[in-house]
Coordinates of C-alpha atoms in Angstrom, one line a residue:
M1 CA -19.7 -47.4 58.7
S2 CA -20.5 -43.7 58.8
S3 CA -18.5 -43.3 61.9
T4 CA -15.5 -44.9 60.3
R5 CA -15.9 -42.8 57.3
S6 CA -15.9 -39.6 59.3
S7 CA -12.9 -40.6 61.4
V8 CA -10.4 -41.0 58.5
D9 CA -8.0 -38.3 59.1
P10 CA -6.1 -36.3 56.3
A11 CA -2.8 -37.9 57.1
T12 CA -4.2 -41.4 56.4
V13 CA -5.9 -40.3 53.2
E14 CA -2.5 -39.0 52.0
V15 CA -0.7 -42.2 53.0
I16 CA -3.4 -44.2 51.1
R17 CA -3.0 -41.9 48.0
N18 CA 0.8 -42.3 48.0
Y19 CA 0.4 -46.0 48.4
L20 CA -1.8 -46.4 45.4
T21 CA 0.5 -44.2 43.3
S22 CA 3.4 -46.4 44.5
A23 CA 1.5 -49.5 43.5
A24 CA 1.0 -48.3 39.9
T25 CA 4.7 -47.4 39.8
E26 CA 5.7 -50.8 41.0
M27 CA 3.4 -52.3 38.4
Q28 CA 5.4 -50.3 35.8
R29 CA 8.7 -51.5 37.1
T30 CA 7.4 -55.1 37.0
L31 CA 6.4 -54.7 33.4
V32 CA 9.6 -53.1 32.3
R33 CA 11.8 -55.7 33.9
T34 CA 10.0 -58.7 32.5
A35 CA 8.9 -57.5 28.9
Y36 CA 10.5 -59.1 25.9
N37 CA 10.1 -56.3 23.2
T38 CA 12.0 -53.2 23.2
I39 CA 8.9 -51.2 22.4
V40 CA 7.8 -52.0 26.0
Y41 CA 11.0 -52.1 28.0
E42 CA 13.0 -49.4 26.2
I43 CA 10.4 -47.1 24.5
L44 CA 7.9 -47.5 27.4
D45 CA 4.9 -47.8 25.0
F46 CA 2.3 -48.7 27.6
G47 CA -0.2 -47.3 30.1
I48 CA -0.9 -48.7 33.6
S49 CA -4.0 -47.8 35.7
L50 CA -5.6 -48.8 38.9
Y51 CA -9.5 -48.5 39.5
D52 CA -11.9 -48.9 42.3
A53 CA -14.8 -51.3 42.1
E54 CA -16.9 -48.7 40.3
L55 CA -14.2 -48.5 37.6
R56 CA -13.1 -45.0 38.7
L57 CA -9.4 -44.2 38.2
V58 CA -7.5 -44.1 41.5
A59 CA -3.9 -44.1 40.3
D60 CA -1.8 -44.5 37.2
S61 CA 1.7 -44.8 35.9
P62 CA 2.1 -43.2 32.4
G63 CA 4.3 -44.4 29.6
L64 CA 2.3 -43.3 26.6
A65 CA 0.1 -40.7 28.3
I66 CA -2.8 -40.9 25.8
F67 CA -3.2 -44.6 26.7
L68 CA -4.4 -43.7 30.1
G69 CA -7.6 -42.1 29.0
S70 CA -8.1 -45.1 26.6
N71 CA -7.8 -47.4 29.5
D72 CA -10.7 -45.7 31.3
E73 CA -13.0 -46.4 28.3
G74 CA -11.6 -49.7 27.4
I75 CA -12.0 -51.3 30.8
E76 CA -15.6 -50.3 31.1
A77 CA -16.4 -51.9 27.8
G78 CA -14.4 -55.0 28.6
V79 CA -16.1 -55.4 32.0
E80 CA -19.6 -54.9 30.5
H81 CA -18.8 -57.5 27.8
V82 CA -17.6 -60.1 30.2
G83 CA -20.2 -59.3 32.9
R84 CA -19.3 -58.1 36.3
E85 CA -21.0 -61.2 37.7
N86 CA -18.8 -63.5 35.7
L87 CA -15.5 -62.1 37.1
E88 CA -13.6 -64.2 39.7
P89 CA -10.3 -63.9 41.5
G90 CA -7.4 -64.7 39.3
D91 CA -9.2 -63.8 36.1
V92 CA -7.3 -61.9 33.4
V93 CA -9.1 -60.4 30.5
L94 CA -7.9 -59.3 27.1
C95 CA -9.6 -56.5 25.1
N96 CA -8.3 -55.0 21.8
Y97 CA -11.5 -54.3 20.0
P98 CA -10.7 -50.8 18.7
Y99 CA -14.1 -49.2 19.0
W100 CA -14.3 -50.3 22.7
S101 CA -10.6 -50.1 23.7
Q102 CA -10.0 -46.7 22.0
A103 CA -6.8 -47.9 20.3
H104 CA -5.8 -50.1 17.5
T105 CA -5.6 -53.9 17.7
L106 CA -2.0 -54.1 18.7
D107 CA -2.5 -51.8 21.7
V108 CA -3.7 -54.6 23.9
L109 CA -5.5 -53.9 27.1
V110 CA -5.2 -56.5 29.8
F111 CA -7.1 -56.2 33.1
S112 CA -8.0 -58.2 36.2
P113 CA -10.4 -57.8 39.0
I114 CA -9.0 -57.3 42.5
F115 CA -10.8 -59.2 45.3
V116 CA -10.4 -59.0 49.0
D117 CA -12.2 -61.7 51.1
D118 CA -14.4 -62.4 48.1
E119 CA -15.3 -58.9 47.7
L120 CA -14.6 -57.0 44.5
V121 CA -12.7 -53.9 45.5
G122 CA -11.0 -52.8 42.3
F123 CA -9.3 -53.5 38.9
A124 CA -5.7 -53.4 37.6
A125 CA -5.1 -52.6 33.9
C126 CA -2.2 -52.7 31.8
R127 CA -2.1 -51.6 28.0
A128 CA 1.0 -52.4 26.0
H129 CA 2.0 -52.4 22.3
W130 CA 2.3 -55.9 20.9
L131 CA 4.4 -55.9 17.8
D132 CA 2.5 -58.7 15.9
L133 CA -0.9 -60.3 16.3
G134 CA -2.5 -61.8 13.2
A135 CA -2.5 -58.6 11.0
K136 CA -2.0 -59.0 7.3
D137 CA 1.4 -57.3 7.3
E138 CA 4.4 -57.2 9.3
G139 CA 4.8 -54.1 11.5
Y140 CA 2.0 -51.7 10.9
V141 CA -0.8 -52.2 8.4
L142 CA -0.8 -49.0 6.3
D143 CA -3.4 -49.9 3.6
S144 CA -6.1 -51.9 5.4
S145 CA -9.7 -51.3 4.2
D146 CA -11.4 -52.8 7.3
V147 CA -10.6 -53.8 10.8
Y148 CA -10.5 -57.6 10.1
Q149 CA -7.3 -57.1 8.1
E150 CA -5.7 -55.6 11.3
G151 CA -5.3 -58.5 13.5
I152 CA -7.1 -61.0 15.8
I153 CA -9.8 -59.2 17.9
F154 CA -10.5 -60.0 21.6
P155 CA -13.6 -58.0 22.7
G156 CA -13.1 -59.0 26.4
T157 CA -11.8 -62.6 26.6
K158 CA -10.5 -64.3 29.6
V159 CA -6.9 -65.6 29.0
Y160 CA -6.6 -66.7 32.6
K161 CA -9.6 -68.2 34.5
K162 CA -9.4 -68.4 38.3
G163 CA -5.7 -68.0 38.1
E164 CA -5.2 -70.7 35.5
P165 CA -4.1 -70.0 31.9
D166 CA -6.6 -70.9 29.1
E167 CA -4.1 -72.8 26.8
E168 CA -6.5 -72.7 23.9
I169 CA -6.6 -68.9 23.9
L170 CA -2.8 -68.7 24.4
D171 CA -2.4 -71.1 21.4
I172 CA -4.6 -68.7 19.2
I173 CA -2.3 -65.9 20.1
R174 CA 0.9 -67.9 19.7
F175 CA 0.0 -69.4 16.3
N176 CA -1.2 -66.1 14.9
S177 CA 2.0 -64.0 15.5
R178 CA 5.2 -64.0 13.5
I179 CA 7.1 -63.4 16.7
P180 CA 5.1 -65.7 19.2
D181 CA 7.6 -66.0 21.9
K182 CA 8.0 -62.2 22.3
V183 CA 4.3 -61.6 22.2
I184 CA 3.6 -64.3 24.8
G185 CA 6.5 -62.9 26.8
D186 CA 4.9 -59.4 26.8
L187 CA 1.6 -60.8 27.7
N188 CA 3.1 -62.6 30.7
A189 CA 4.8 -59.3 31.6
Q190 CA 1.5 -57.6 31.6
I191 CA 0.0 -60.3 33.8
A192 CA 2.9 -60.0 36.2
A193 CA 2.3 -56.2 36.4
L194 CA -1.5 -56.9 37.1
R195 CA -0.6 -59.3 39.9
T196 CA 1.8 -56.8 41.5
G197 CA -1.0 -54.2 41.5
A198 CA -3.5 -56.6 42.9
T199 CA -1.1 -57.7 45.6
R200 CA -0.4 -54.2 46.7
V201 CA -4.1 -53.1 46.7
G202 CA -5.0 -56.2 48.6
E203 CA -2.3 -55.4 51.2
L204 CA -3.6 -51.8 51.5
H205 CA -7.2 -53.1 52.2
E206 CA -5.9 -55.7 54.8
R207 CA -3.8 -53.0 56.6
Y208 CA -6.5 -50.2 56.8
G209 CA -9.7 -52.1 56.1
T210 CA -11.8 -51.7 53.0
D211 CA -14.1 -49.1 54.5
T212 CA -11.2 -46.8 55.3
V213 CA -9.6 -47.3 51.9
E214 CA -12.8 -46.5 50.1
T215 CA -13.5 -43.6 52.2
A216 CA -10.0 -42.2 51.5
I217 CA -10.5 -42.8 47.7
E218 CA -13.8 -40.9 47.8
R219 CA -12.0 -37.9 49.5
L220 CA -9.3 -38.2 46.8
F221 CA -12.0 -37.9 44.1
D222 CA -13.7 -34.9 46.0
H223 CA -10.4 -33.1 46.3
G224 CA -9.5 -33.8 42.6
A225 CA -12.9 -32.5 41.5
R226 CA -12.5 -29.4 43.6
T227 CA -9.0 -28.8 42.4
A228 CA -9.8 -29.2 38.7
A229 CA -12.9 -27.0 39.1
E230 CA -10.9 -24.2 40.7
A231 CA -8.4 -24.6 37.9
V232 CA -11.0 -24.3 35.2
A233 CA -12.7 -21.4 36.9
A234 CA -9.4 -19.5 36.9
L235 CA -9.3 -19.7 33.0
P236 CA -11.1 -17.2 30.9
D237 CA -14.6 -18.0 29.8
G238 CA -15.2 -18.3 26.1
S239 CA -15.5 -20.5 23.1
W240 CA -12.7 -20.9 20.5
T241 CA -12.3 -23.1 17.4
A242 CA -9.2 -24.2 15.5
R243 CA -8.7 -26.2 12.4
G244 CA -5.7 -28.4 11.6
Y245 CA -5.0 -31.0 9.0
A246 CA -3.5 -34.6 8.6
D247 CA -1.9 -35.9 5.5
G248 CA -4.1 -39.0 5.6
I249 CA -2.7 -42.1 3.8
D250 CA -3.3 -41.6 0.1
A251 CA -3.6 -38.7 -2.3
G252 CA -7.4 -38.8 -2.0
E253 CA -7.2 -38.1 1.8
T254 CA -4.7 -35.1 1.7
D255 CA -5.6 -32.5 4.1
V256 CA -7.9 -34.5 6.4
E257 CA -9.6 -31.8 8.5
I258 CA -9.4 -31.8 12.3
V259 CA -11.7 -29.3 14.0
A260 CA -11.7 -28.7 17.7
T261 CA -13.9 -26.2 19.6
V262 CA -13.1 -25.6 23.3
T263 CA -15.7 -24.0 25.5
I264 CA -15.1 -22.8 29.1
D265 CA -18.1 -21.6 31.2
G266 CA -17.4 -21.3 34.9
E267 CA -16.2 -24.6 36.1
S268 CA -17.0 -26.6 33.0
F269 CA -14.6 -27.4 30.2
A270 CA -16.0 -28.8 26.9
I271 CA -14.1 -30.1 23.9
D272 CA -16.2 -30.6 20.7
L273 CA -14.7 -32.7 17.9
T274 CA -17.9 -33.2 15.9
E275 CA -17.1 -31.0 13.0
S276 CA -13.9 -33.1 12.1
A277 CA -13.9 -35.1 9.0
D278 CA -16.0 -38.1 8.2
Q279 CA -14.4 -41.5 8.9
L280 CA -11.9 -42.6 6.2
E281 CA -11.7 -45.7 4.1
T282 CA -8.0 -46.1 5.0
P283 CA -6.7 -46.8 8.6
Y284 CA -6.2 -43.2 9.7
N285 CA -9.4 -43.2 11.9
D286 CA -9.0 -42.7 15.6
T287 CA -11.2 -44.2 18.3
G288 CA -9.6 -42.3 21.2
G289 CA -11.4 -39.0 21.3
D290 CA -12.1 -39.1 24.9
A291 CA -8.5 -39.9 25.6
L292 CA -7.0 -37.0 23.7
G293 CA -9.5 -34.7 25.5
K294 CA -8.5 -35.9 28.9
L295 CA -4.8 -35.3 28.0
C296 CA -5.3 -31.8 26.8
F297 CA -7.5 -31.0 29.8
K298 CA -5.0 -32.3 32.3
T299 CA -2.0 -30.4 30.9
V300 CA -3.8 -27.0 31.2
T301 CA -5.6 -27.4 34.4
T302 CA -3.7 -29.8 36.9
P303 CA -0.5 -31.0 35.4
E304 CA 1.2 -31.4 38.7
E305 CA -1.4 -33.6 40.3
D306 CA -1.5 -37.4 40.3
S307 CA -4.3 -38.5 38.2
N308 CA -7.6 -39.8 39.6
H309 CA -11.3 -39.8 38.5
G310 CA -12.2 -36.6 40.3
L311 CA -9.7 -34.5 38.3
Y312 CA -11.7 -35.0 35.1
E313 CA -15.1 -34.2 36.5
P314 CA -15.3 -30.7 34.8
L315 CA -14.5 -32.2 31.4
S316 CA -16.8 -33.3 28.6
V317 CA -15.7 -34.5 25.2
E318 CA -18.1 -34.8 22.3
T319 CA -17.4 -36.8 19.1
R320 CA -19.7 -37.8 16.2
P321 CA -20.5 -41.3 15.1
G322 CA -19.1 -41.9 11.6
S323 CA -16.4 -39.3 12.0
I324 CA -12.5 -39.8 12.3
F325 CA -12.8 -39.7 16.1
E326 CA -15.8 -42.1 16.4
P327 CA -15.5 -44.5 13.4
T328 CA -18.0 -47.3 13.2
E329 CA -17.3 -50.9 12.5
P330 CA -15.6 -52.1 10.3
A331 CA -13.7 -48.9 9.7
P332 CA -10.0 -49.4 9.8
T333 CA -8.0 -47.9 12.6
F334 CA -4.6 -49.3 12.5
V335 CA -2.7 -46.0 12.0
G336 CA -5.4 -44.1 14.1
W337 CA -2.9 -41.4 15.3
T338 CA -5.2 -38.5 14.3
G339 CA -5.6 -37.7 18.0
I340 CA -1.9 -36.9 18.2
L341 CA -2.4 -34.2 15.7
A342 CA -5.6 -33.2 17.3
V343 CA -3.9 -32.3 20.6
D344 CA -2.1 -29.5 18.9
V345 CA -5.4 -28.4 17.3
V346 CA -7.0 -28.2 20.9
Y347 CA -4.0 -26.2 22.0
E348 CA -4.4 -23.8 19.1
A349 CA -8.1 -23.3 20.0
L350 CA -7.0 -22.5 23.7
A351 CA -4.3 -20.2 22.4
K352 CA -6.9 -18.0 20.9
G353 CA -8.3 -17.3 24.4
M354 CA -5.2 -17.7 26.6
P355 CA -2.0 -17.4 24.4
D356 CA 0.2 -17.0 27.5
L357 CA -0.8 -20.3 28.8
V358 CA -0.1 -22.8 26.0
P359 CA 3.0 -23.0 23.6
A360 CA 3.0 -22.7 19.9
S361 CA 2.5 -26.0 18.0
S362 CA 4.9 -28.8 18.3
G363 CA 6.6 -30.9 15.5
G364 CA 3.2 -32.5 15.6
D365 CA 3.7 -36.4 15.3
L366 CA 5.4 -39.4 16.6
C367 CA 7.6 -39.8 13.5
S368 CA 8.0 -43.5 13.8
I369 CA 10.1 -45.9 11.6
M370 CA 9.6 -49.6 11.8
L371 CA 12.0 -52.3 10.6
Y372 CA 11.1 -55.9 10.1
G373 CA 12.3 -59.1 8.5
N374 CA 14.6 -61.9 9.5
D375 CA 17.6 -61.6 11.6
P376 CA 20.6 -62.2 9.3
E377 CA 22.4 -64.1 12.1
T378 CA 19.6 -66.2 13.6
G379 CA 17.1 -66.3 10.8
R380 CA 14.3 -65.5 13.3
A381 CA 11.7 -62.9 12.6
F382 CA 11.9 -59.5 14.1
V383 CA 10.0 -56.3 14.3
E384 CA 11.4 -53.1 15.8
A385 CA 9.9 -49.6 16.2
N386 CA 11.4 -46.3 17.0
N387 CA 9.5 -43.1 17.7
E388 CA 11.3 -39.8 17.2
A389 CA 11.6 -36.6 19.2
V390 CA 10.2 -33.4 17.8
G391 CA 10.7 -29.7 18.5
W392 CA 8.3 -28.2 21.0
G393 CA 6.7 -24.8 20.6
A394 CA 8.0 -21.5 22.1
T395 CA 6.1 -19.6 24.8
N396 CA 5.9 -15.9 25.7
A397 CA 8.6 -16.6 28.4
R398 CA 11.1 -18.9 26.6
D399 CA 12.4 -20.7 23.5
G400 CA 10.8 -24.1 22.6
Q401 CA 12.6 -27.3 23.9
N402 CA 14.7 -29.2 21.3
A403 CA 14.1 -32.8 20.5
L404 CA 11.5 -34.0 23.1
M405 CA 9.1 -36.7 22.6
H406 CA 5.6 -35.5 21.7
V407 CA 3.4 -34.4 24.6
T408 CA 1.0 -37.4 24.1
E409 CA 4.0 -39.7 24.9
T410 CA 5.0 -38.2 28.3
M411 CA 7.5 -40.8 29.6
V412 CA 8.2 -42.5 26.3
Q413 CA 11.8 -42.7 25.0
N414 CA 13.3 -43.5 21.7
L415 CA 15.6 -46.5 21.2
P416 CA 19.3 -46.0 22.1
I417 CA 21.6 -46.4 19.1
E418 CA 23.2 -49.4 20.7
V419 CA 20.0 -51.2 21.1
I420 CA 18.6 -50.6 17.6
E421 CA 21.9 -51.6 16.0
Q422 CA 21.8 -54.8 17.9
K423 CA 18.2 -55.6 17.2
A424 CA 18.0 -54.7 13.5
P425 CA 20.4 -54.8 10.6
V426 CA 21.1 -51.1 10.5
E427 CA 23.6 -48.6 11.6
I428 CA 22.7 -45.2 12.8
D429 CA 24.8 -43.2 10.2
R430 CA 23.8 -39.8 11.7
L431 CA 21.8 -38.5 14.7
S432 CA 21.7 -34.8 15.1
L433 CA 19.5 -31.7 15.7
R434 CA 17.9 -30.4 12.5
P435 CA 19.2 -26.9 11.8
D436 CA 16.6 -24.2 10.9
S437 CA 13.7 -26.5 11.9
G438 CA 12.6 -24.4 14.9
G439 CA 9.9 -21.8 14.0
P440 CA 11.3 -18.2 13.9
G441 CA 10.1 -15.9 16.6
T442 CA 11.2 -13.5 19.4
N443 CA 11.4 -16.9 21.2
R444 CA 12.4 -19.5 18.8
G445 CA 10.7 -22.9 18.4
G446 CA 12.5 -26.1 19.4
L447 CA 14.4 -28.1 16.8
G448 CA 13.6 -31.5 15.5
I449 CA 16.1 -34.1 14.8
R450 CA 17.6 -36.0 11.9
R451 CA 18.3 -39.7 12.2
D452 CA 19.8 -41.7 9.3
Y453 CA 19.3 -45.4 9.2
L454 CA 22.0 -47.1 7.0
V455 CA 20.8 -50.6 6.0
T456 CA 23.4 -53.2 6.4
H457 CA 21.4 -56.3 5.2
P458 CA 18.2 -56.5 3.2
T459 CA 15.3 -55.5 5.4
G460 CA 11.7 -54.3 5.3
G461 CA 10.9 -50.8 6.6
L462 CA 8.0 -48.5 6.9
S463 CA 7.2 -45.1 8.3
I464 CA 4.3 -43.7 10.2
V465 CA 4.9 -39.9 9.7
Q466 CA 2.1 -37.3 9.3
K467 CA 2.1 -33.5 9.2
T468 CA 4.4 -33.5 6.2
R469 CA 2.1 -31.4 3.9
T470 CA 0.8 -28.6 6.1
D471 CA 2.3 -26.2 8.6
G472 CA 1.9 -25.9 12.3
W473 CA 1.4 -22.6 13.9
G474 CA 3.3 -19.9 15.7
L475 CA 1.9 -17.4 18.2
D476 CA 1.9 -13.6 18.3
G477 CA 3.7 -13.3 15.0
G478 CA 5.9 -16.3 15.4
E479 CA 6.2 -18.7 12.4
P480 CA 5.7 -22.4 12.2
G481 CA 8.6 -24.9 12.4
A482 CA 9.7 -27.2 9.7
K483 CA 7.5 -30.0 8.7
N484 CA 8.1 -33.7 9.2
V485 CA 9.7 -35.6 6.4
V486 CA 11.5 -38.9 5.6
G487 CA 14.1 -38.9 2.9
L488 CA 15.0 -42.1 1.0
D489 CA 18.4 -42.5 -0.5
L490 CA 18.2 -45.7 -2.6
D491 CA 19.8 -47.3 -5.5
D492 CA 18.3 -47.1 -9.0
G493 CA 15.3 -49.1 -9.9
W494 CA 13.8 -49.0 -6.3
D495 CA 10.4 -47.9 -7.3
D496 CA 9.3 -51.5 -7.5
R497 CA 10.3 -52.2 -3.9
V498 CA 9.0 -49.2 -2.1
Q499 CA 5.4 -48.0 -2.1
I500 CA 5.0 -44.3 -1.2
L501 CA 1.6 -43.7 0.4
V502 CA 2.2 -40.0 1.2
D503 CA 4.5 -38.4 -1.4
N504 CA 5.4 -34.7 -0.6
D505 CA 8.2 -33.9 -3.1
D506 CA 6.1 -31.2 -4.6
L507 CA 5.3 -29.6 -1.3
Y508 CA 8.6 -30.0 0.6
D509 CA 11.5 -27.8 -0.2
A510 CA 14.1 -30.5 -0.5
V511 CA 17.7 -29.7 0.3
D512 CA 19.1 -33.0 -1.2
D513 CA 17.9 -33.3 -4.8
D514 CA 18.8 -36.9 -5.0
L515 CA 16.5 -38.0 -2.2
K516 CA 12.9 -39.1 -2.4
Y517 CA 10.8 -37.4 0.2
A518 CA 7.9 -39.1 1.8
G519 CA 5.6 -39.2 4.8
M520 CA 4.2 -42.8 4.8
F521 CA 5.9 -45.5 3.0
R522 CA 6.5 -49.3 3.1
G523 CA 9.2 -51.2 1.2
T524 CA 12.3 -53.4 1.2
F525 CA 15.7 -51.9 1.4
E526 CA 19.1 -53.2 0.3
S527 CA 22.5 -52.9 2.0
G528 CA 24.0 -49.4 1.7
E529 CA 20.6 -47.6 1.4
I530 CA 19.4 -45.0 3.8
I531 CA 16.2 -44.0 5.5
S532 CA 16.6 -40.5 6.8
N533 CA 14.0 -39.6 9.4
R534 CA 13.7 -35.8 9.9
S535 CA 11.2 -34.6 12.6
G536 CA 9.5 -31.3 12.7
G537 CA 10.2 -28.2 14.7
G538 CA 8.1 -26.2 17.2
G539 CA 6.5 -23.0 16.3
G540 CA 7.9 -19.6 17.3
Y541 CA 6.5 -17.0 19.6
G542 CA 6.6 -13.2 18.7
D543 CA 8.1 -11.4 15.7
P544 CA 11.3 -13.0 14.7
F545 CA 12.8 -9.6 14.0
D546 CA 12.4 -8.7 17.7
R547 CA 14.7 -11.5 18.8
D548 CA 17.9 -10.3 20.4
P549 CA 20.6 -10.4 17.8
E550 CA 23.0 -11.8 20.4
A551 CA 20.6 -14.7 20.9
V552 CA 20.5 -15.2 17.1
R553 CA 24.3 -15.3 17.1
E554 CA 24.4 -17.9 19.8
D555 CA 22.0 -20.0 17.8
V556 CA 24.2 -19.8 14.8
A557 CA 27.2 -20.7 17.0
D558 CA 25.4 -23.7 18.4
G559 CA 24.3 -24.9 14.9
Y560 CA 20.6 -24.3 15.7
V561 CA 20.3 -21.8 13.0
S562 CA 22.3 -21.3 9.8
R563 CA 23.8 -18.1 8.7
E564 CA 21.3 -18.0 5.9
G565 CA 18.5 -18.6 8.3
A566 CA 19.7 -15.8 10.6
R567 CA 19.7 -13.4 7.7
E568 CA 16.3 -14.4 6.1
D569 CA 14.3 -15.3 9.1
Y570 CA 15.7 -13.0 11.8
G571 CA 17.2 -10.1 9.9
V572 CA 20.6 -10.7 11.6
A573 CA 23.8 -10.7 9.5
I574 CA 26.6 -13.0 10.9
D575 CA 30.0 -12.4 9.3
D576 CA 32.6 -15.2 8.5
G577 CA 34.0 -14.9 11.9
G578 CA 30.7 -15.7 13.6
E579 CA 30.2 -12.2 14.9
I580 CA 27.2 -9.9 14.3
D581 CA 27.6 -7.4 11.3
R582 CA 25.8 -4.5 13.1
E583 CA 25.4 -2.2 10.1
A584 CA 24.1 -5.0 7.8
T585 CA 21.7 -6.2 10.5
R586 CA 20.3 -2.6 11.0
S587 CA 19.8 -2.5 7.3
L588 CA 18.0 -5.8 7.1
R589 CA 15.7 -5.1 10.0
D590 CA 14.9 -1.6 8.8
R591 CA 14.0 -3.2 5.5

């Protein structure tokens, strides 16, 4: 064996690396082509991973990037629960127990062992968002008080045994979902993806031999660890702390504190989240502390490298039992997106030590709207979700990007207008960039968007939108972007139909006085009413009064900045003809 290990040449190692990455990509294509729900095949709300026999990551194919770190933790817990000795060829295991899987109950992890000649050589894993699984409410549960209201829990349950489906488990799933055909369809799509991965990995072992493949993987891990260690060593040493805030889900949880301390010492990189708030009684707890730490680490050290176990060797993430990042059973976790906001807090801590490496804050959330009810044409139940793009922060070199999905989502997309209008009784009355939402700066923050849903038939709706009460942050004198907000334009007497969980009328400078402004809500809506989702902008970089007036003029011409915004935020006067009033601009900037 040792002679074989020493004889594996670099070219073969590279071929095997690319083969594994290609296998993960093929798993993704299988999933997308066979899934039933738009949240999987349009939005790409999933995470796909391949592991060796020791449960070390060898390749992945990101949709929702933060899922990939969650997969690492979830599969370890699932295998431990089932027992490695109890796994057989053809088994498929479900795990959605939040405290093990590092995600809420609807982000269902499905995994299977990979055997070659009766030898366990690895695992294939696929996590995807199911739209309904026995939770007390349709869509998202916004007011659960414990995990048992949030759906059926599978701690590590075989749904296939030796290649044969367990019809009793499938019946439990089928009879506990409002949309059983779609949920079973998505499960089958995940299983198809696992089989694709298992087939490709098996072919790789048959072609090169298990010893050669395992040797190549060890070299990939070694290379990844060296590359990551070198990247960390190139960063400045130090320890930096930042504090950010979430809205929570009711008035008593306003300003939920998120604290992140990043410490870099030589080749080690540590993220400490232990000072963050205690776990909450409402479902804004997040079990994915390790996952958010891996994402932040990867983006600032080896963003161009394909992921593997070795690339995370220098990283440690510390959470505290009983806190929002390590809640204990039966704490609710259904809207556990705290980690999404925490990513910006980690970046803010890094910015204190390396402001030229990270951008200013982003719009800060996924800004999701969900619609549910019964299709007016077929009468069948539906649930549809749509995440929204936000503005990204500016850097010392350039303006922030307009209307991109949050960094935690990576490859995720929002729903095309044609799709959402077909799947739910709404029309998209308006979709545009949101003027003046980018944080002012020498380099301007990216803009968020405005999407107006015009309801065409009575339907249910809810929002999962945070960061509506507190600002993000700019860098080097730059200012934060606009906050996230949802505007509700409804008929009189609608208070009995809509429950506002986060109301920010008093804290948000409303432009339209006839709208009700909210972050989190659930309600029923009538034909002609509008849900207006307005995502936040990125923070600016540098003093806004140092921005080139010509760049400000172009921003006004493009509709990114209003004439009033140019005057107030940048000290640039634009006349009625769209040209710079040089004298007025000098006066404003001198002042």
